[in-house]
PDB file of C-alpha atoms in Angstrom:
ATOM      1  CA  MET E1107     112.498  93.645  97.056  1.00  0.00           C
ATOM      2  CA  PHE E1108     110.654  93.058 100.332  1.00  0.00           C
ATOM      3  CA  TYR E1109     111.811  96.515 101.070  1.00  0.00           C
ATOM      4  CA  GLN E1110     110.697  97.780  97.792  1.00  0.00           C
ATOM      5  CA  LEU E1111     106.862  96.418  98.178  1.00  0.00           C
ATOM      6  CA  SER E1112     106.811  97.649 101.961  1.00  0.00           C
ATOM      7  CA  ILE E1113     109.062 100.712 102.566  1.00  0.00           C
ATOM      8  CA  VAL E1114     109.447 102.464  99.068  1.00  0.00           C
ATOM      9  CA  GLN E1115     105.579 101.802  98.347  1.00  0.00           C
ATOM     10  CA  MET E1116     104.506 102.984 101.577  1.00  0.00           C
ATOM     11  CA  GLN E1117     106.411 106.118 101.572  1.00  0.00           C
ATOM     12  CA  LYS E1118     105.015 107.021  97.610  1.00  0.00           C
ATOM     13  CA  MET E1119     101.936 106.850  99.406  1.00  0.00           C
ATOM     14  CA  LEU E1120     102.034 108.892 102.048  1.00  0.00           C
ATOM     15  CA  GLN E1121     103.782 111.360  99.726  1.00  0.00           C
ATOM     16  CA  ASN E1122     100.840 111.355  97.253  1.00  0.00           C
ATOM     17  CA  LEU E1123      98.182 111.375 100.184  1.00  0.00           C
ATOM     18  CA  GLN E1124     100.237 114.243 101.551  1.00  0.00           C
ATOM     19  CA  LEU E1125      99.620 116.230  97.792  1.00  0.00           C
ATOM     20  CA  ILE E1126      96.030 115.099  98.097  1.00  0.00           C
ATOM     21  CA  LEU E1127      95.722 117.076 101.244  1.00  0.00           C
ATOM     22  CA  ASP E1128      97.724 119.863  99.948  1.00  0.00           C
ATOM     23  CA  LYS E1129      95.275 120.470  97.148  1.00  0.00           C
ATOM     24  CA  GLY E1130      91.852 119.945 100.029  1.00  0.00           C
ATOM     25  CA  ALA E1131      93.770 123.085 101.561  1.00  0.00           C
ATOM     26  CA  ALA E1132      93.972 124.986  98.598  1.00  0.00           C
ATOM     27  CA  PHE E1133      90.432 124.412  97.298  1.00  0.00           C
ATOM     28  CA  ALA E1134      89.039 125.204 100.688  1.00  0.00           C
ATOM     29  CA  ASP E1135      91.126 128.553 101.130  1.00  0.00           C
ATOM     30  CA  SER E1136      90.143 129.429  97.335  1.00  0.00           C
ATOM     31  CA  LYS E1137      86.063 128.485  97.835  1.00  0.00           C
ATOM     32  CA  LYS E1138      86.193 130.124 101.561  1.00  0.00           C
ATOM     33  CA  VAL E1139      85.592 126.828 103.202  1.00  0.00           C
ATOM     34  CA  ASP E1140      87.027 126.291 106.493  1.00  0.00           C
ATOM     35  CA  MET E1141      89.057 123.100 106.250  1.00  0.00           C
ATOM     36  CA  ALA E1142      87.553 121.631 109.143  1.00  0.00           C
ATOM     37  CA  VAL E1143      84.528 120.837 107.131  1.00  0.00           C
ATOM     38  CA  LEU E1144      86.717 118.628 104.916  1.00  0.00           C
ATOM     39  CA  LEU E1145      88.742 117.185 107.627  1.00  0.00           C
ATOM     40  CA  ASN E1146      85.165 115.881 109.416  1.00  0.00           C
ATOM     41  CA  ALA E1147      84.069 114.731 105.992  1.00  0.00           C
ATOM     42  CA  ARG E1148      83.064 111.354 105.342  1.00  0.00           C
ATOM     43  CA  LEU E1149      81.724 109.219 102.551  1.00  0.00           C
ATOM     44  CA  ALA E1150      79.166 107.411 104.546  1.00  0.00           C
ATOM     45  CA  PRO E1151      77.421 108.066 108.268  1.00  0.00           C
ATOM     46  CA  ASP E1152      79.024 104.944 109.713  1.00  0.00           C
ATOM     47  CA  GLN E1153      82.532 105.703 107.891  1.00  0.00           C
ATOM     48  CA  PHE E1154      85.520 107.292 109.390  1.00  0.00           C
ATOM     49  CA  ASN E1155      86.082 110.751 108.680  1.00  0.00           C
ATOM     50  CA  LEU E1156      89.078 112.178 106.711  1.00  0.00           C
ATOM     51  CA  ILE E1157      91.126 113.113 109.946  1.00  0.00           C
ATOM     52  CA  ARG E1158      90.772 109.177 110.878  1.00  0.00           C
ATOM     53  CA  GLN E1159      91.595 108.095 107.224  1.00  0.00           C
ATOM     54  CA  VAL E1160      95.171 109.564 107.436  1.00  0.00           C
ATOM     55  CA  GLN E1161      95.662 108.281 110.632  1.00  0.00           C
ATOM     56  CA  ILE E1162      95.079 104.702 110.170  1.00  0.00           C
ATOM     57  CA  ALA E1163      96.895 105.276 107.071  1.00  0.00           C
ATOM     58  CA  CYS E1164     100.265 106.287 108.761  1.00  0.00           C
ATOM     59  CA  ASP E1165      99.310 103.825 111.860  1.00  0.00           C
ATOM     60  CA  THR E1166      99.497 100.927 109.185  1.00  0.00           C
ATOM     61  CA  ALA E1167     102.634 102.023 107.462  1.00  0.00           C
ATOM     62  CA  LYS E1168     104.336 102.226 110.647  1.00  0.00           C
ATOM     63  CA  LEU E1169     103.180  99.051 112.344  1.00  0.00           C
ATOM     64  CA  GLY E1170     103.419  97.219 109.302  1.00  0.00           C
ATOM     65  CA  ALA E1171     106.702  98.185 108.804  1.00  0.00           C
ATOM     66  CA  ALA E1172     107.898  97.556 112.497  1.00  0.00           C
ATOM     67  CA  ARG E1173     106.304  94.173 112.728  1.00  0.00           C
ATOM     68  CA  LEU E1174     108.199  93.193 109.206  1.00  0.00           C
ATOM     69  CA  SER E1175     111.209  94.263 110.617  1.00  0.00           C
ATOM     70  CA  ASN E1176     110.903  92.869 114.145  1.00  0.00           C
ATOM     71  CA  LYS E1177     110.733  96.515 115.492  1.00  0.00           C
ATOM     72  CA  VAL E1178     107.331  96.963 117.372  1.00  0.00           C
ATOM     73  CA  ASP E1179     108.796  98.731 120.205  1.00  0.00           C
ATOM     74  CA  SER E1180     110.526 101.634 118.028  1.00  0.00           C
ATOM     75  CA  ALA E1181     107.424 102.252 116.452  1.00  0.00           C
ATOM     76  CA  PRO E1182     106.164 105.797 117.208  1.00  0.00           C
ATOM     77  CA  LYS E1183     103.293 106.533 119.213  1.00  0.00           C
ATOM     78  CA  HIS E1184     100.747 108.867 118.147  1.00  0.00           C
ATOM     79  CA  ALA E1185      97.903 110.092 120.433  1.00  0.00           C
ATOM     80  CA  ASP E1186      95.078 110.201 117.482  1.00  0.00           C
ATOM     81  CA  ASP E1187      94.244 113.759 118.679  1.00  0.00           C
ATOM     82  CA  GLU E1188      94.866 115.419 115.518  1.00  0.00           C
ATOM     83  CA  THR E1189      92.251 118.328 114.301  1.00  0.00           C
ATOM     84  CA  THR E1190      94.084 120.422 111.983  1.00  0.00           C
ATOM     85  CA  LEU E1191      95.686 119.899 108.429  1.00  0.00           C
ATOM     86  CA  GLU E1192      98.909 120.907 109.986  1.00  0.00           C
ATOM     87  CA  GLN E1193      98.545 118.369 112.775  1.00  0.00           C
ATOM     88  CA  LEU E1194      97.653 115.645 110.101  1.00  0.00           C
ATOM     89  CA  LYS E1195     100.789 116.740 107.807  1.00  0.00           C
ATOM     90  CA  GLN E1196     102.930 116.323 110.691  1.00  0.00           C
ATOM     91  CA  ARG E1197     101.882 112.880 111.382  1.00  0.00           C
ATOM     92  CA  ILE E1198     102.515 111.966 107.803  1.00  0.00           C
ATOM     93  CA  ALA E1199     106.061 113.790 108.215  1.00  0.00           C
ATOM     94  CA  ASP E1200     106.389 111.627 111.424  1.00  0.00           C
ATOM     95  CA  THR E1201     105.735 108.617 109.876  1.00  0.00           C
ATOM     96  CA  GLN E1202     107.840 109.400 106.363  1.00  0.00           C
ATOM     97  CA  ALA E1203     110.529 109.878 108.963  1.00  0.00           C
ATOM     98  CA  TYR E1204     110.158 106.534 110.435  1.00  0.00           C
ATOM     99  CA  LEU E1205     109.880 104.712 107.626  1.00  0.00           C
ATOM    100  CA  ALA E1206     113.211 106.437 106.438  1.00  0.00           C
ATOM    101  CA  THR E1207     114.917 104.662 109.293  1.00  0.00           C
ATOM    102  CA  PHE E1208     114.560 101.103 107.741  1.00  0.00           C
ATOM    103  CA  SER E1209     116.975  99.623 104.823  1.00  0.00           C
ATOM    104  CA  ALA E1210     116.436  96.436 102.775  1.00  0.00           C
ATOM    105  CA  THR E1211     118.622  94.448 105.619  1.00  0.00           C
ATOM    106  CA  ASP E1212     115.645  95.178 108.293  1.00  0.00           C
ATOM    107  CA  PHE E1213     113.472  93.115 106.048  1.00  0.00           C
ATOM    108  CA  ALA E1214     115.741  90.038 105.529  1.00  0.00           C
ATOM    109  CA  SER E1215     113.599  87.267 107.428  1.00  0.00           C
ATOM    110  CA  ALA E1216     110.028  89.598 106.847  1.00  0.00           C
ATOM    111  CA  ALA E1217     108.991  87.079 104.402  1.00  0.00           C
ATOM    112  CA  THR E1218     108.840  83.952 106.660  1.00  0.00           C
ATOM    113  CA  GLN E1219     108.527  85.197 109.742  1.00  0.00           C
ATOM    114  CA  LYS E1220     104.844  84.596 111.839  1.00  0.00           C
ATOM    115  CA  ILE E1221     103.238  87.805 112.445  1.00  0.00           C
ATOM    116  CA  SER E1222     100.057  88.014 114.829  1.00  0.00           C
ATOM    117  CA  GLN E1223      98.324  90.978 116.279  1.00  0.00           C
ATOM    118  CA  PRO E1224      96.119  90.727 119.920  1.00  0.00           C
ATOM    119  CA  ARG E1225      93.000  90.986 117.942  1.00  0.00           C
ATOM    120  CA  TRP E1226      93.408  87.818 115.841  1.00  0.00           C
ATOM    121  CA  GLU E1227      93.400  85.610 118.812  1.00  0.00           C
ATOM    122  CA  GLY E1228      96.512  83.864 118.240  1.00  0.00           C
ATOM    123  CA  LYS E1229      96.186  83.352 114.715  1.00  0.00           C
ATOM    124  CA  TYR E1230      99.040  84.843 112.282  1.00  0.00           C
ATOM    125  CA  LEU E1231     100.112  85.395 108.803  1.00  0.00           C
ATOM    126  CA  THR E1232     103.522  84.957 107.257  1.00  0.00           C
ATOM    127  CA  GLY E1233     105.446  88.321 106.525  1.00  0.00           C
ATOM    128  CA  GLU E1234     104.916  87.857 103.023  1.00  0.00           C
ATOM    129  CA  GLU E1235     101.175  87.308 103.857  1.00  0.00           C
ATOM    130  CA  PHE E1236     101.027  90.460 106.252  1.00  0.00           C
ATOM    131  CA  LEU E1237     102.474  92.993 103.645  1.00  0.00           C
ATOM    132  CA  MET E1238     100.334  91.432 100.612  1.00  0.00           C
ATOM    133  CA  GLN E1239      96.991  90.754 102.066  1.00  0.00           C
ATOM    134  CA  HIS E1240      96.882  92.798 105.327  1.00  0.00           C
ATOM    135  CA  VAL E1241      98.998  95.813 105.203  1.00  0.00           C
ATOM    136  CA  LEU E1242      99.466  97.461 101.530  1.00  0.00           C
ATOM    137  CA  PRO E1243      95.798  96.640 101.015  1.00  0.00           C
ATOM    138  CA  ASN E1244      95.028  98.805 104.244  1.00  0.00           C
ATOM    139  CA  ILE E1245      96.924 101.696 103.439  1.00  0.00           C
ATOM    140  CA  TYR E1246      95.407 101.699  99.726  1.00  0.00           C
ATOM    141  CA  PHE E1247      92.192 101.431 101.311  1.00  0.00           C
ATOM    142  CA  HIS E1248      92.497 104.343 103.726  1.00  0.00           C
ATOM    143  CA  ILE E1249      94.298 106.547 101.262  1.00  0.00           C
ATOM    144  CA  THR E1250      91.451 105.928  98.495  1.00  0.00           C
ATOM    145  CA  THR E1251      88.812 106.571 100.781  1.00  0.00           C
ATOM    146  CA  ALA E1252      90.794 110.130 101.871  1.00  0.00           C
ATOM    147  CA  TYR E1253      91.332 110.727  98.330  1.00  0.00           C
ATOM    148  CA  ALA E1254      87.569 110.092  97.696  1.00  0.00           C
ATOM    149  CA  ILE E1255      86.396 112.151 100.410  1.00  0.00           C
ATOM    150  CA  LEU E1256      88.113 115.036  99.240  1.00  0.00           C
ATOM    151  CA  ARG E1257      87.067 114.407  95.470  1.00  0.00           C
ATOM    152  CA  HIS E1258      83.044 114.270  96.831  1.00  0.00           C
ATOM    153  CA  ASN E1259      83.773 117.384  98.369  1.00  0.00           C
ATOM    154  CA  GLY E1260      84.703 119.046  94.888  1.00  0.00           C
ATOM    155  CA  VAL E1261      88.481 119.035  95.127  1.00  0.00           C
ATOM    156  CA  ASP E1262      89.791 118.726  92.189  1.00  0.00           C
ATOM    157  CA  VAL E1263      91.907 115.847  92.438  1.00  0.00           C
ATOM    158  CA  GLY E1264      92.287 112.727  89.769  1.00  0.00           C
ATOM    159  CA  LYS E1265      94.219 109.443  89.248  1.00  0.00           C
ATOM    160  CA  LYS E1266      97.404 111.270  88.526  1.00  0.00           C
ATOM    161  CA  ASP E1267      97.350 112.371  92.116  1.00  0.00           C
ATOM    162  CA  TYR E1268      96.454 109.229  93.555  1.00  0.00           C
ATOM    163  CA  LEU E1269      99.026 107.278  91.745  1.00  0.00           C
ATOM    164  CA  GLY E1270     101.871 110.269  92.015  1.00  0.00           C
ATOM    165  CA  ALA E1271     104.786 110.459  90.020  1.00  0.00           C
ATOM    166  CA  MET E1272     105.789 107.635  87.663  1.00  0.00           C
ATOM    167  CA  PRO E1273     109.391 106.030  87.529  1.00  0.00           C
ATOM    168  CA  TYR E1274     109.437 106.064  83.808  1.00  0.00           C
ATOM    169  CA  LYS E1275     112.677 104.980  81.604  1.00  0.00           C
ATOM    170  CA  SER E1276     113.906 106.190  78.838  1.00  0.00           C
TER     171      SER E1276
END
């Protein structure tokens, strides 16, 4: 179940982010707005812009998976120098490709392991706490903020775009 809660959910949300960005590009094209205006937009002066929201969402996904599976050294490194939509979409694609390398067995001991980061100054979370209280909330926050930046600027995105396709059964 840990794989479903982590990798599958992160992949879905990154796919939804890509679709939301595509809607932003279509909006910019139809309104003759430079896409750079949207990419550099932010909700508040002290908040990160759209580019940084996408970067952090990708970093949270890849590093979350890497830490939960004890494969931190395998996580791809990014320079955080994207300035175009194409570059952001490539970063999402690279993150998706990395997430696709994981299997359920990679997370066999994830729930109970101790996970720390340098900025936590010696403190740690269990893998379950890390996933449920750090990784997923951060991914949702940054993707929601990216969505809100585009919506605030007039892009026709809605709840269905954010949630994506539902795996309905009949």
